[in-house]
Amino acid sequence: MTTANLLDFDLEGLAAFCERLGEKRFRATQLFRWIHQRGASDFSQMTDLAKSLREKLATTAHVEALPVVAQHESADGTIKWLFDVGDGNAVEAVFIPEDDRGTLCVSSQAGCAVGCRFCSTGHQGFSRNLTTGEIVAQLWFAEHFLRRHLQRDERVISNVVMMGMGEPLQNYTALVPALRTMLDDNAYGLSRRRLTVSTSGVVPMMDRLGEDCPVALAVSLHAPNDALRSDLVPLNRKYPIAELLAACKRYLAHAPRDFITFEYCMLDGVNDQPEHARELIELVRSQGVSCKFNLIPFNPFPASGLVRSPQPRVLAFARILAEAGIVTTVRKTRGDDIDAACGQLAGDVKDRTHAAERMAQRRTVVLHPALGKVSRASSSPAKEQ
Ligand code: SAH
Ligand code: SF4
């Protein structure tokens, strides 16, 4: 008999499940806390639940962790896990500790159907959507592992970014209950400002997210015009830049932050020229979107045929944006010493994401528009928003 994976439920879903078992809804809150706040998966441990309920749960439900294929810890504290999701597929989650926060980068799909030219996940193709339980399991495991590992009683993960493998807004049905669980005070209690969905621009789903579960939004822009963006992000042919920016403006009416973060992967000779920066300024001004820019140095992989922009060009690009009054950050790489390990892993499993490389880029250079010059700050996409 198949039993329900309780990680698939947000609190509302768990309450409905408890009702189906003939239990009062408030039991769901107790159960939810045991699972998410205390990391319990064994119902017999849940001593304040009636024995009869524990017995019912033992035959109808389970809490399903994802098997860890590999774990890599960087000297700077960045930890990357590779989880087995079956059929030879693996997904990554990356923990990035900072002085005042702990950020977990979470995957939403095995592979990705969008097929961006500069993204190794995109080159790998699409395998399948993760379930709500598989998305939540990454946080559930990481949070409780880290509490034991760091010997901390209180919450370790303060920020979650949906920036691992996959396009979260192409897995909307599974994503929303996962976000609700992350936000729930009876579970992880993240604030909406510290939970970021990153999208390549699935316009209709951006609108739905704004209505259903507004959290911080990052949009992967990567180009200032449709010709270039369609070449880099094929989804742009369906939802061109004008529609995307209009959706950003609509989203801002619901968003917990008063700006959208635009991610921009810097590709040598492709999108990194001063005229691209000026075109971007013109674009966001003409559309009137309140935004910040996060410039990401490209993490190269052979099949892409693309090259990372040299750092002086990235800084020059950032300065042009900053001088136009747009807050701009440049991610710097962290967790370098596990990048090699990531490459090794890529040989063993289908994973080609290099999410660790692109997400473990945390010490950022922040350009303040007021100053128009570079200052150094310890920051992260989640903090920037
Ligand atoms: N699919 C979503 C979220 C996952 S990708 C999205 O595209 O927004 C998270 C971020 O990593 C995106 O901004 C993406 O453009 C960036 N990225 C992907 N491949 C990269 C690479 N090779 N180097 C640097 N950044 C990359
Ligand atoms: Fe998919 Fe995002 Fe990679 Fe594009 S950048 S292929 S949307 S994961």
Coordinates of C-alpha atoms and ligand atoms in Angstrom, one line a residue:
M1 CA 0.0 0.0 0.0
T2 CA 1.4 3.5 -0.9
T3 CA 1.3 5.9 2.0
A4 CA 1.3 9.7 1.9
N5 CA 4.6 11.6 2.1
L6 CA 3.8 14.3 4.7
L7 CA 6.5 16.5 3.2
D8 CA 4.1 16.9 0.2
F9 CA 1.6 18.9 2.4
D10 CA 1.6 22.5 3.4
L11 CA -0.3 23.0 6.7
E12 CA -3.7 23.3 5.0
G13 CA -3.0 20.1 3.1
L14 CA -1.9 18.3 6.3
A15 CA -5.1 19.5 8.1
A16 CA -7.2 18.0 5.3
F17 CA -5.2 14.8 5.5
C18 CA -5.8 14.7 9.3
E19 CA -9.5 15.2 8.8
R20 CA -9.6 12.3 6.4
L21 CA -8.1 10.2 9.2
G22 CA -11.0 11.4 11.4
E23 CA -8.7 13.7 13.4
K24 CA -9.2 17.3 14.4
R25 CA -7.4 19.9 12.3
F26 CA -5.3 21.2 15.1
R27 CA -3.5 17.9 15.3
A28 CA -2.1 18.9 12.0
T29 CA -0.3 21.8 13.5
Q30 CA 1.3 19.6 16.1
L31 CA 2.4 17.1 13.5
F32 CA 3.7 19.9 11.2
R33 CA 5.8 21.2 14.0
W34 CA 7.3 17.8 14.8
I35 CA 8.2 17.3 11.2
H36 CA 9.5 20.7 10.2
Q37 CA 10.6 22.4 13.4
R38 CA 12.0 19.3 15.1
G39 CA 13.0 17.3 12.1
A40 CA 11.2 14.2 13.2
S41 CA 10.2 11.5 10.8
D42 CA 9.4 8.7 13.2
F43 CA 5.8 9.0 14.4
S44 CA 6.5 7.0 17.6
Q45 CA 8.7 9.9 18.8
M46 CA 5.9 12.4 18.6
T47 CA 4.9 11.8 22.2
D48 CA 2.3 14.5 22.6
L49 CA 0.2 13.0 19.8
A50 CA -2.5 10.5 20.9
K51 CA -1.3 6.9 20.6
S52 CA -4.2 6.1 18.3
L53 CA -3.2 8.9 15.9
R54 CA 0.4 7.7 15.9
E55 CA -0.8 4.2 15.0
K56 CA -3.0 5.5 12.2
L57 CA 0.0 7.6 10.9
A58 CA 2.3 4.6 11.0
T59 CA 0.0 2.8 8.5
T60 CA -1.0 5.7 6.2
A61 CA 1.9 8.1 6.1
H62 CA 5.6 8.6 6.1
V63 CA 8.2 11.4 5.9
E64 CA 10.4 10.8 2.9
A65 CA 13.9 12.2 3.0
L66 CA 15.9 12.3 -0.3
P67 CA 19.0 10.1 -0.3
V68 CA 22.2 12.1 -0.2
V69 CA 24.5 11.0 -3.0
A70 CA 27.3 13.3 -2.0
Q71 CA 28.1 16.2 0.3
H72 CA 30.9 18.7 -0.1
E73 CA 32.0 21.3 2.4
S74 CA 34.1 24.2 1.4
A75 CA 36.7 25.8 3.6
D76 CA 34.5 28.9 3.8
G77 CA 31.6 26.9 5.2
T78 CA 29.6 26.5 1.9
I79 CA 28.1 23.0 1.8
K80 CA 26.7 21.4 -1.3
W81 CA 24.5 18.3 -1.3
L82 CA 23.6 16.2 -4.2
F83 CA 20.3 14.3 -3.7
D84 CA 19.2 11.3 -5.6
V85 CA 15.7 11.7 -7.0
G86 CA 15.6 8.4 -8.8
D87 CA 16.1 7.1 -12.4
G88 CA 19.7 8.4 -12.5
N89 CA 18.6 12.0 -11.7
A90 CA 20.2 14.1 -9.0
V91 CA 19.5 17.6 -7.8
E92 CA 21.6 20.0 -5.8
A93 CA 21.1 22.2 -2.8
V94 CA 23.7 24.6 -1.6
F95 CA 24.1 26.2 1.9
I96 CA 25.9 29.5 2.0
P97 CA 26.7 30.8 5.5
E98 CA 27.3 34.5 6.1
D99 CA 27.8 36.5 9.3
D100 CA 24.2 37.5 9.6
R101 CA 22.3 34.9 7.6
G102 CA 22.3 31.4 6.2
T103 CA 21.0 30.9 2.7
L104 CA 19.9 27.7 1.1
C105 CA 19.7 27.4 -2.7
V106 CA 17.0 24.9 -3.6
S107 CA 16.2 23.0 -6.9
S108 CA 12.7 22.8 -8.4
Q109 CA 13.2 20.4 -11.3
A110 CA 15.5 17.6 -12.4
G111 CA 17.0 19.4 -15.5
C112 CA 15.2 22.3 -17.1
A113 CA 13.2 22.7 -20.3
V114 CA 14.0 26.4 -20.9
G115 CA 17.4 25.6 -22.4
C116 CA 19.3 28.8 -21.8
R117 CA 22.6 28.8 -23.7
F118 CA 24.8 29.7 -20.8
C119 CA 23.3 27.2 -18.3
S120 CA 24.5 23.7 -17.8
T121 CA 21.1 22.5 -16.5
G122 CA 19.6 23.9 -19.7
H123 CA 22.0 21.9 -21.8
Q124 CA 21.2 18.8 -19.8
G125 CA 17.5 19.0 -20.9
F126 CA 14.4 18.3 -18.8
S127 CA 13.9 15.1 -16.8
R128 CA 11.0 15.9 -14.6
N129 CA 9.4 18.2 -12.1
L130 CA 10.2 17.7 -8.5
T131 CA 7.3 17.0 -6.1
T132 CA 6.4 19.4 -3.3
G133 CA 7.9 16.8 -1.0
E134 CA 11.2 16.7 -2.9
I135 CA 11.5 20.5 -2.9
V136 CA 10.7 20.7 0.8
A137 CA 13.0 17.7 1.6
Q138 CA 16.0 19.8 0.5
L139 CA 15.3 22.4 3.2
W140 CA 14.1 19.8 5.8
F141 CA 17.3 17.8 5.5
A142 CA 19.7 20.8 5.3
E143 CA 18.1 22.7 8.2
H144 CA 18.2 19.7 10.6
F145 CA 21.6 18.5 9.4
L146 CA 23.1 21.9 10.0
R147 CA 21.6 22.2 13.5
R148 CA 23.3 19.0 14.4
H149 CA 26.5 19.8 12.5
L150 CA 26.8 23.3 13.9
Q151 CA 25.4 22.3 17.3
R152 CA 22.8 25.0 17.2
D153 CA 19.3 24.8 18.7
E154 CA 17.8 27.7 16.8
R155 CA 17.1 28.1 13.1
V156 CA 20.2 28.0 10.9
I157 CA 18.6 28.8 7.5
S158 CA 17.2 32.3 7.3
N159 CA 16.9 32.7 3.5
V160 CA 15.9 30.4 0.7
V161 CA 16.5 31.1 -3.0
M162 CA 14.9 29.0 -5.7
M163 CA 18.0 29.2 -7.8
G164 CA 19.2 25.6 -8.0
M165 CA 18.3 23.4 -10.9
G166 CA 15.1 24.0 -12.9
E167 CA 12.6 26.8 -13.6
P168 CA 10.4 27.1 -10.6
L169 CA 7.5 28.7 -12.4
Q170 CA 7.3 25.8 -14.8
N171 CA 6.6 23.6 -11.7
Y172 CA 4.1 25.9 -10.2
T173 CA 1.7 23.4 -8.7
A174 CA 4.4 21.8 -6.6
L175 CA 6.2 25.0 -5.9
V176 CA 3.4 26.9 -4.1
P177 CA 2.7 24.5 -1.3
A178 CA 6.5 24.2 -0.8
L179 CA 6.8 28.0 -0.5
R180 CA 3.9 28.0 1.9
T181 CA 5.6 25.5 4.1
M182 CA 8.8 27.5 4.0
L183 CA 6.9 30.6 5.1
D184 CA 4.8 28.9 7.8
D185 CA 5.6 29.9 11.4
N186 CA 4.9 26.3 12.4
A187 CA 7.6 25.1 10.0
Y188 CA 10.5 27.3 8.9
G189 CA 9.0 30.7 9.5
L190 CA 10.9 32.5 6.7
S191 CA 9.8 36.0 5.9
R192 CA 8.5 36.7 2.4
R193 CA 11.4 39.0 1.8
R194 CA 13.9 36.2 2.6
L195 CA 12.3 33.7 0.2
T196 CA 13.2 34.4 -3.4
V197 CA 11.9 32.8 -6.5
S198 CA 14.1 33.2 -9.5
T199 CA 12.6 32.9 -13.0
S200 CA 13.6 33.1 -16.6
G201 CA 10.3 34.9 -17.2
V202 CA 7.3 32.7 -17.3
V203 CA 4.9 35.7 -17.5
P204 CA 1.5 34.1 -16.7
M205 CA 3.0 32.3 -13.7
M206 CA 4.6 35.5 -12.4
D207 CA 1.1 36.9 -12.2
R208 CA -0.3 33.9 -10.4
L209 CA 2.6 33.9 -7.9
G210 CA 1.8 37.5 -7.1
E211 CA -1.8 36.6 -6.4
D212 CA -1.2 33.2 -4.6
C213 CA 2.1 33.6 -2.7
P214 CA 4.0 36.8 -3.2
V215 CA 7.6 36.4 -2.2
A216 CA 10.8 38.2 -3.4
L217 CA 11.3 37.9 -7.1
A218 CA 14.5 37.7 -9.2
V219 CA 14.2 37.7 -12.9
S220 CA 16.9 36.4 -15.2
L221 CA 17.2 39.1 -17.7
H222 CA 20.7 38.6 -19.3
A223 CA 20.1 40.9 -22.3
P224 CA 18.8 44.4 -23.0
N225 CA 17.0 43.6 -26.3
D226 CA 14.8 40.8 -27.7
A227 CA 17.2 39.6 -30.4
L228 CA 20.0 38.9 -27.9
R229 CA 17.7 37.6 -25.1
S230 CA 15.9 35.2 -27.5
D231 CA 19.3 33.8 -28.4
L232 CA 20.3 33.3 -24.8
V233 CA 17.0 32.5 -23.1
P234 CA 14.7 30.8 -25.7
L235 CA 11.6 31.5 -23.5
N236 CA 12.0 35.1 -24.6
R237 CA 10.4 34.2 -28.0
K238 CA 7.2 33.4 -26.1
Y239 CA 7.4 36.2 -23.5
P240 CA 9.4 39.0 -25.0
I241 CA 11.0 41.7 -22.8
A242 CA 8.2 44.2 -23.0
E243 CA 5.7 41.6 -21.7
L244 CA 8.2 40.5 -19.1
L245 CA 8.8 44.0 -17.7
A246 CA 5.1 44.6 -17.7
A247 CA 4.7 41.5 -15.6
C248 CA 7.4 42.7 -13.3
K249 CA 5.5 45.9 -12.7
R250 CA 2.3 44.1 -12.0
Y251 CA 4.2 41.8 -9.6
L252 CA 5.5 44.8 -7.6
A253 CA 2.0 45.6 -6.5
H254 CA 2.0 42.4 -4.5
A255 CA 5.7 41.9 -3.8
P256 CA 7.2 42.0 -0.3
R257 CA 10.0 44.2 -1.7
D258 CA 9.6 47.4 -3.7
F259 CA 11.9 46.3 -6.4
I260 CA 12.7 43.3 -8.7
T261 CA 16.2 41.9 -8.9
F262 CA 17.4 41.4 -12.4
E263 CA 20.1 38.8 -12.8
Y264 CA 22.5 39.3 -15.6
C265 CA 25.1 36.7 -16.5
M266 CA 28.2 38.4 -17.9
L267 CA 29.3 36.7 -21.1
D268 CA 32.5 37.8 -22.8
G269 CA 31.8 39.7 -26.0
V270 CA 28.1 38.8 -26.0
N271 CA 26.2 41.0 -23.5
D272 CA 28.9 42.8 -21.6
Q273 CA 29.6 45.9 -23.7
P274 CA 29.0 49.5 -22.5
E275 CA 26.3 49.9 -25.1
H276 CA 24.4 46.9 -23.5
A277 CA 24.5 48.6 -20.2
R278 CA 23.2 51.9 -21.7
E279 CA 20.5 49.9 -23.5
L280 CA 19.5 48.4 -20.2
I281 CA 19.2 51.7 -18.5
E282 CA 17.0 53.0 -21.3
L283 CA 14.9 49.9 -21.1
V284 CA 14.2 49.9 -17.4
R285 CA 13.6 53.7 -17.4
S286 CA 11.2 53.6 -20.3
Q287 CA 9.3 50.8 -18.7
G288 CA 9.4 52.3 -15.2
V289 CA 10.3 49.1 -13.4
S290 CA 11.8 49.6 -9.9
C291 CA 14.8 47.2 -9.9
K292 CA 18.3 46.3 -8.8
F293 CA 20.8 44.5 -11.0
N294 CA 22.9 41.5 -9.9
L295 CA 25.7 40.8 -12.3
I296 CA 26.8 37.2 -12.3
P297 CA 30.2 36.2 -13.6
F298 CA 29.6 33.3 -16.0
N299 CA 30.6 29.9 -14.8
P300 CA 31.9 28.3 -18.0
F301 CA 31.3 24.8 -19.1
P302 CA 32.7 23.4 -22.4
A303 CA 29.5 22.7 -24.2
S304 CA 28.4 26.3 -24.0
G305 CA 31.2 27.7 -26.2
L306 CA 30.9 30.9 -24.0
V307 CA 33.5 32.7 -21.9
R308 CA 33.3 34.6 -18.7
S309 CA 33.7 38.4 -19.1
P310 CA 36.9 39.7 -17.6
Q311 CA 36.4 41.3 -14.2
P312 CA 37.4 44.9 -15.3
R313 CA 34.6 44.7 -17.9
V314 CA 32.1 43.5 -15.4
L315 CA 33.0 46.4 -13.0
A316 CA 32.9 48.9 -15.9
F317 CA 29.4 47.6 -16.8
A318 CA 28.3 47.8 -13.1
R319 CA 29.6 51.4 -12.9
I320 CA 27.6 52.5 -15.9
L321 CA 24.4 51.1 -14.3
A322 CA 25.3 52.5 -10.9
E323 CA 26.0 56.0 -12.3
A324 CA 22.5 55.9 -13.8
G325 CA 21.1 55.4 -10.3
I326 CA 20.5 51.7 -10.4
V327 CA 21.8 49.7 -7.4
T328 CA 24.1 47.1 -8.9
T329 CA 25.9 44.2 -7.2
V330 CA 28.5 41.9 -8.7
R331 CA 28.6 38.4 -7.3
K332 CA 32.0 37.1 -6.3
T333 CA 32.8 33.4 -6.2
R334 CA 32.8 31.5 -2.9
G335 CA 33.3 27.9 -2.2
D336 CA 36.0 27.6 -4.9
D337 CA 37.5 24.5 -3.3
I338 CA 34.4 22.5 -3.8
D339 CA 34.0 23.5 -7.4
A340 CA 36.5 20.9 -8.4
A341 CA 34.5 18.3 -6.5
C342 CA 31.4 19.4 -8.4
G343 CA 33.2 18.7 -11.6
Q344 CA 34.1 15.2 -10.4
L345 CA 30.5 14.6 -9.4
A346 CA 29.3 15.6 -12.8
G347 CA 31.2 12.6 -14.2
D348 CA 29.3 10.2 -12.0
V349 CA 25.7 11.3 -12.2
K350 CA 23.5 13.1 -14.6
D351 CA 24.0 16.3 -12.7
R352 CA 25.5 19.1 -14.8
T353 CA 24.2 22.0 -13.0
H354 CA 27.2 23.6 -11.4
A355 CA 24.7 25.3 -9.1
A356 CA 27.4 25.4 -6.5
E357 CA 29.6 27.5 -8.6
R358 CA 26.9 29.9 -9.5
M359 CA 25.2 30.0 -6.2
A360 CA 28.2 30.0 -4.0
Q361 CA 29.0 33.4 -5.2
R362 CA 28.3 35.5 -2.2
R363 CA 30.8 38.1 -1.4
T364 CA 29.6 40.8 -3.6
V365 CA 30.9 44.1 -4.7
V366 CA 28.1 46.6 -4.3
L367 CA 27.9 49.8 -6.3
H368 CA 26.0 52.5 -4.7
P369 CA 24.4 54.8 -7.1
A370 CA 24.8 57.8 -4.8
L371 CA 28.6 57.2 -4.8
G372 CA 29.0 55.7 -8.2
K373 CA 31.9 53.8 -6.9
V374 CA 32.7 50.4 -5.7
S375 CA 32.5 49.3 -2.1
R376 CA 32.9 45.8 -0.7
A377 CA 30.2 44.1 1.2
S378 CA 29.3 40.6 2.3
S379 CA 26.0 40.1 0.6
S380 CA 23.8 37.7 -1.2
P381 CA 20.9 37.8 -3.7
A382 CA 18.5 37.4 -0.9
K383 CA 20.1 40.2 1.1
E384 CA 20.2 42.4 -1.9
Q385 CA 16.5 42.3 -2.1
Ligands
SAH1 N1 15.5 28.9 -13.8 C1 15.6 30.0 -12.9 C2 16.3 29.7 -11.6 C3 17.5 28.8 -11.6 S1 18.9 29.4 -12.5 C4 16.2 31.1 -13.6 O1 16.7 31.0 -14.7 O2 16.2 32.3 -13.1 C5 19.5 30.6 -11.2 C6 20.4 31.7 -11.8 O3 21.7 31.1 -12.3 C7 19.8 32.4 -13.0 O4 19.9 33.7 -12.9 C8 20.7 31.8 -14.1 O5 20.6 32.7 -15.2 C9 22.0 31.7 -13.5 N2 22.9 30.8 -14.2 C10 22.6 29.7 -14.9 N3 23.7 29.2 -15.5 C11 24.8 30.0 -15.1 C12 26.2 29.9 -15.4 N4 26.7 29.0 -16.1 N5 26.9 30.9 -14.9 C13 26.4 31.9 -14.1 N6 25.1 32.0 -13.8 C14 24.3 31.0 -14.3
SF4_2 FE1 16.5 26.7 -16.8 FE2 17.2 28.8 -15.3 FE3 19.1 27.2 -16.5 FE4 17.6 28.8 -18.0 S1 19.1 29.5 -16.4 S2 18.0 26.7 -18.4 S3 15.6 28.7 -16.9 S4 17.7 26.6 -14.9

